[in-house]
Coordinates of C-alpha atoms in Angstrom, one line a residue:
X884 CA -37.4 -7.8 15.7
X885 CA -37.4 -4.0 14.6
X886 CA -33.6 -3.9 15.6
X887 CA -32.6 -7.1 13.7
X888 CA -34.4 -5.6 10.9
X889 CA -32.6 -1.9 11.1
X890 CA -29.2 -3.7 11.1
X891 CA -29.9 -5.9 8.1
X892 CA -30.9 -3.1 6.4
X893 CA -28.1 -0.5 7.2
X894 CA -25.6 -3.7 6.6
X895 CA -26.9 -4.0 2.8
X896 CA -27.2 0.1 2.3
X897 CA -23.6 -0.3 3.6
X898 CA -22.0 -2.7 2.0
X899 CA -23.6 -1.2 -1.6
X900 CA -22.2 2.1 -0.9
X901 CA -18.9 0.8 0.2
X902 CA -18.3 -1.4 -3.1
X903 CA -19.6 1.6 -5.2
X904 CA -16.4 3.9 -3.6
X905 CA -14.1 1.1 -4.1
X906 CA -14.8 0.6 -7.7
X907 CA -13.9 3.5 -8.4
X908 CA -10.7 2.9 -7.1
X909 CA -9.8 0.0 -9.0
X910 CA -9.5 1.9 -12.5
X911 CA -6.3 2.6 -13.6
X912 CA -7.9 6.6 -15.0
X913 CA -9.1 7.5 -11.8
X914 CA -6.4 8.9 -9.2
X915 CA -7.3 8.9 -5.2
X916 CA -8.2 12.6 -5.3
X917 CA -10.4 12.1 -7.9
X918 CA -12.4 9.3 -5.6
X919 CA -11.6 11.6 -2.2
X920 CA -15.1 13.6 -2.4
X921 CA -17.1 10.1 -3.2
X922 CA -15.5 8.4 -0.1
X923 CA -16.5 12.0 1.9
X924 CA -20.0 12.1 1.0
X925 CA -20.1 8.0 1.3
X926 CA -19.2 8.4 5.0
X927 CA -21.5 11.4 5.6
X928 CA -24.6 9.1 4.0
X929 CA -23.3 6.2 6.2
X930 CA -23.5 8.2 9.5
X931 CA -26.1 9.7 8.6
X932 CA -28.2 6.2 8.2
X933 CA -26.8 5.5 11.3
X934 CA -27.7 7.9 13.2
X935 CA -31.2 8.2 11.9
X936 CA -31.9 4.8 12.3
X937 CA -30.7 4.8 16.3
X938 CA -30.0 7.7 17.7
X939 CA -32.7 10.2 16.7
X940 CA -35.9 9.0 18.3
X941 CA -37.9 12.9 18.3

């Protein structure tokens, strides 16, 4: 049950933080560069949740 629980959580967190980089994508103003450090920290958050939530057990 806690794993069911981990993954339904770290799917929503996710799938927020993915469609917040790719809005910013979708404006005509704002170049790729401009979004490149957004989608850096975004992946950096997302493995970071990751491994938190599986992998560090101290």
């Amino acid at each position: 049950m806690n794993k069911i629980t981990i993954i339904v959580g770290l799917s929503f967190a996710i799938f927020f933080l993915v469609g917040l980089a790719t809005t910013l994508t979708r404006s005509m103003m704002i170049g790729f560069l401009d979004v490149l450090p957004v989608y850096i920290l975004m992946g950096i958050a997302i493995v970071m949740m990751i491994y938190e939530s599986f992998f560090d057990k101290s």
